[in-house]
mmCIF file of C-alpha atoms in Angstrom:
data_model
loop_
_atom_site.group_PDB
_atom_site.id
_atom_site.type_symbol
_atom_site.label_atom_id
_atom_site.label_comp_id
_atom_site.label_asym_id
_atom_site.label_seq_id
_atom_site.Cartn_x
_atom_site.Cartn_y
_atom_site.Cartn_z
ATOM 1 C CA MET A 1063 0.000 0.000 0.000
ATOM 2 C CA GLY A 1064 1.378 3.403 -0.970
ATOM 3 C CA PRO A 1065 1.714 6.432 1.337
ATOM 4 C CA SER A 1066 -1.594 7.979 0.268
ATOM 5 C CA GLY A 1067 -3.343 4.611 0.678
ATOM 6 C CA LYS A 1068 -2.121 4.387 4.276
ATOM 7 C CA ILE A 1069 -3.444 7.888 4.996
ATOM 8 C CA TYR A 1070 -6.845 6.962 3.502
ATOM 9 C CA CYS A 1071 -6.792 3.772 5.557
ATOM 10 C CA LEU A 1072 -6.130 5.777 8.718
ATOM 11 C CA LEU A 1073 -8.959 8.170 7.836
ATOM 12 C CA GLY A 1074 -11.193 5.101 7.541
ATOM 13 C CA VAL A 1075 -10.027 3.989 10.991
ATOM 14 C CA VAL A 1076 -10.831 7.477 12.318
ATOM 15 C CA ALA A 1077 -14.324 7.265 10.789
ATOM 16 C CA CYS A 1078 -14.876 3.812 12.353
ATOM 17 C CA GLY A 1079 -13.469 5.134 15.598
ATOM 18 C CA ALA A 1080 -15.928 8.024 15.523
ATOM 19 C CA ALA A 1081 -18.778 5.545 15.052
ATOM 20 C CA LEU A 1082 -17.509 3.358 17.914
ATOM 21 C CA ALA A 1083 -17.026 6.448 20.091
ATOM 22 C CA GLN A 1084 -20.778 6.517 20.622
ATOM 23 C CA GLU A 1085 -20.411 3.345 22.741
ATOM 24 C CA ALA A 1086 -16.813 3.642 23.930
ATOM 25 C CA ASP A 1087 -16.008 2.909 27.558
ATOM 26 C CA ASP A 1088 -13.229 5.474 27.520
ATOM 27 C CA LYS A 1089 -13.368 8.755 25.686
ATOM 28 C CA PRO A 1090 -11.609 8.445 22.332
ATOM 29 C CA ARG A 1091 -8.302 10.271 22.044
ATOM 30 C CA ILE A 1092 -7.438 12.102 18.839
ATOM 31 C CA ASN A 1093 -4.244 14.168 18.703
ATOM 32 C CA PHE A 1094 -2.711 16.245 15.919
ATOM 33 C CA GLY A 1095 0.923 17.276 15.989
ATOM 34 C CA PHE A 1096 3.430 19.272 13.977
ATOM 35 C CA GLY A 1097 7.168 19.422 14.461
ATOM 36 C CA LEU A 1098 10.355 20.763 12.924
ATOM 37 C CA VAL A 1099 13.719 19.122 13.596
ATOM 38 C CA TYR A 1100 17.028 20.553 12.390
ATOM 39 C CA ASP A 1101 19.760 17.951 11.916
ATOM 40 C CA ASP A 1102 23.341 18.958 11.056
ATOM 41 C CA ASN A 1103 24.041 15.427 9.728
ATOM 42 C CA ALA A 1104 20.670 14.260 8.396
ATOM 43 C CA ASN A 1105 22.091 11.649 6.037
ATOM 44 C CA ARG A 1106 24.448 10.208 8.707
ATOM 45 C CA GLY A 1107 27.447 10.828 6.414
ATOM 46 C CA THR A 1108 30.986 10.207 7.612
ATOM 47 C CA GLY A 1109 32.208 13.644 6.510
ATOM 48 C CA LEU A 1110 34.632 12.170 3.977
ATOM 49 C CA ALA A 1111 34.682 13.454 0.382
ATOM 50 C CA ASP A 1112 32.714 10.443 -0.948
ATOM 51 C CA ASP A 1113 30.213 10.548 1.979
ATOM 52 C CA PRO A 1114 29.640 14.214 2.950
ATOM 53 C CA GLU A 1115 27.471 15.270 5.874
ATOM 54 C CA GLU A 1116 24.297 17.108 4.872
ATOM 55 C CA SER A 1117 22.249 19.333 7.166
ATOM 56 C CA ASP A 1118 18.501 19.579 6.674
ATOM 57 C CA THR A 1119 15.248 20.403 8.469
ATOM 58 C CA GLU A 1120 12.575 17.712 8.770
ATOM 59 C CA ARG A 1121 8.889 18.646 8.906
ATOM 60 C CA GLU A 1122 6.634 16.098 10.571
ATOM 61 C CA LEU A 1123 2.828 15.914 10.827
ATOM 62 C CA ASP A 1124 1.172 13.404 13.170
ATOM 63 C CA LEU A 1125 -2.359 12.153 13.707
ATOM 64 C CA THR A 1126 -3.083 9.760 16.591
ATOM 65 C CA LEU A 1127 -6.316 7.877 17.303
ATOM 66 C CA ALA A 1128 -6.895 5.713 20.374
ATOM 67 C CA ILE A 1129 -10.213 4.171 21.412
ATOM 68 C CA ARG A 1130 -11.250 1.208 23.575
ATOM 69 C CA GLY A 1131 -14.496 -0.505 24.456
ATOM 70 C CA ASP A 1132 -15.718 -3.679 26.130
ATOM 71 C CA LYS A 1133 -19.288 -4.877 25.606
ATOM 72 C CA ARG A 1134 -21.044 -8.128 26.391
ATOM 73 C CA TYR A 1135 -20.429 -9.785 22.998
ATOM 74 C CA TYR A 1136 -17.388 -7.908 21.740
ATOM 75 C CA SER A 1137 -14.439 -5.737 22.716
ATOM 76 C CA TYR A 1138 -12.099 -3.527 20.741
ATOM 77 C CA ALA A 1139 -8.940 -1.497 21.130
ATOM 78 C CA PHE A 1140 -7.396 0.719 18.451
ATOM 79 C CA ASP A 1141 -4.285 2.849 18.852
ATOM 80 C CA TYR A 1142 -2.761 4.127 15.601
ATOM 81 C CA GLN A 1143 -0.489 7.011 14.646
ATOM 82 C CA ALA A 1144 -0.099 8.290 11.072
ATOM 83 C CA THR A 1145 2.999 10.331 10.320
ATOM 84 C CA ASN A 1146 4.037 12.279 7.256
ATOM 85 C CA SER A 1147 7.575 13.659 7.096
ATOM 86 C CA ALA A 1148 9.484 15.626 4.489
ATOM 87 C CA TYR A 1149 12.900 17.264 4.381
ATOM 88 C CA GLU A 1150 13.211 20.922 3.385
ATOM 89 C CA ASN A 1151 16.341 20.358 1.235
ATOM 90 C CA ASP A 1152 15.150 16.961 -0.069
ATOM 91 C CA THR A 1153 17.888 14.984 1.698
ATOM 92 C CA PHE A 1154 15.269 12.206 1.758
ATOM 93 C CA GLY A 1155 11.957 11.929 -0.069
ATOM 94 C CA GLU A 1156 8.593 12.556 1.562
ATOM 95 C CA ARG A 1157 7.497 9.570 3.649
ATOM 96 C CA SER A 1158 4.210 8.529 5.249
ATOM 97 C CA SER A 1159 3.777 5.704 7.714
ATOM 98 C CA VAL A 1160 1.168 4.259 10.046
ATOM 99 C CA ASN A 1161 2.211 2.647 13.333
ATOM 100 C CA GLY A 1162 0.107 1.060 16.047
ATOM 101 C CA TYR A 1163 -2.278 -1.783 16.671
ATOM 102 C CA GLY A 1164 -5.940 -2.711 16.462
ATOM 103 C CA GLU A 1165 -7.813 -5.596 18.037
ATOM 104 C CA PHE A 1166 -11.414 -6.763 17.837
ATOM 105 C CA SER A 1167 -12.778 -9.749 19.801
ATOM 106 C CA LEU A 1168 -16.138 -11.532 19.539
ATOM 107 C CA ARG A 1169 -17.546 -13.590 22.436
ATOM 108 C CA SER A 1170 -20.304 -16.195 22.614
ATOM 109 C CA SER A 1171 -23.386 -15.380 24.667
ATOM 110 C CA ASP A 1172 -22.250 -17.664 27.513
ATOM 111 C CA GLY A 1173 -18.689 -16.254 27.401
ATOM 112 C CA ARG A 1174 -17.074 -19.666 26.856
ATOM 113 C CA TYR A 1175 -15.779 -18.963 23.353
ATOM 114 C CA SER A 1176 -14.100 -15.951 21.871
ATOM 115 C CA TRP A 1177 -12.400 -15.105 18.599
ATOM 116 C CA MET A 1178 -9.861 -12.338 18.076
ATOM 117 C CA PHE A 1179 -8.788 -10.325 15.011
ATOM 118 C CA SER A 1180 -5.718 -8.085 15.273
ATOM 119 C CA ASN A 1181 -3.425 -5.890 13.230
ATOM 120 C CA ARG A 1182 -0.040 -4.369 14.111
ATOM 121 C CA GLU A 1183 1.726 -1.767 11.943
ATOM 122 C CA THR A 1184 5.386 -0.960 12.624
ATOM 123 C CA ASP A 1185 8.377 0.769 11.075
ATOM 124 C CA THR A 1186 11.453 -1.461 11.101
ATOM 125 C CA LEU A 1187 15.041 -1.081 9.941
ATOM 126 C CA ILE A 1188 15.886 -2.822 6.672
ATOM 127 C CA GLU A 1189 19.576 -3.200 7.562
ATOM 128 C CA VAL A 1190 20.088 -3.236 11.337
ATOM 129 C CA ASN A 1191 23.803 -2.484 10.995
ATOM 130 C CA GLU A 1192 23.152 0.688 8.960
ATOM 131 C CA ALA A 1193 22.175 4.179 10.166
ATOM 132 C CA ASP A 1194 18.540 4.799 11.126
ATOM 133 C CA THR A 1195 17.490 6.989 8.176
ATOM 134 C CA PRO A 1196 14.202 7.139 6.239
ATOM 135 C CA ASN A 1197 15.810 5.201 3.375
ATOM 136 C CA ASN A 1198 16.617 2.354 5.788
ATOM 137 C CA ARG A 1199 13.063 1.914 7.121
ATOM 138 C CA GLN A 1200 10.191 -0.202 5.903
ATOM 139 C CA GLN A 1201 6.583 -0.618 6.953
ATOM 140 C CA ARG A 1202 5.622 -4.024 8.380
ATOM 141 C CA SER A 1203 2.045 -5.198 8.768
ATOM 142 C CA ARG A 1204 1.133 -8.215 10.866
ATOM 143 C CA TYR A 1205 -2.382 -9.658 10.905
ATOM 144 C CA SER A 1206 -3.596 -12.446 13.137
ATOM 145 C CA THR A 1207 -6.842 -14.146 14.024
ATOM 146 C CA GLY A 1208 -7.820 -17.095 16.159
ATOM 147 C CA PRO A 1209 -9.433 -18.214 19.396
ATOM 148 C CA GLU A 1210 -8.472 -16.397 22.561
#
């Protein structure tokens, strides 16, 4: 899924979250954030002629949604953060990511049986021995389902 697809997906989660908020046990939490970070060695260069250090300013936008509920026949917990970042001098390309988890469980009327669906989205390093830069990160999605 591309960056814009992940943002649309998160907007869908927000819409579902707004619908679930009517019944939520806890008040839903929605946060928006904006940040600027100046880095005098954004590309993690060594400073040598073939690997110069580059300074740049990163702009970051965040949207966080968290909601939980527990009813007689089902329970749910969603906690996702969508981030879009771009560098002023284009040291790295614009990047969007979604991190967090979601879980939905169904229970039988007598409570003896339950079935769980879950999703976890994370950013991970591609090469663990390399510098932590946007070019060395990838989005991982893990889905699971089964009896609880």
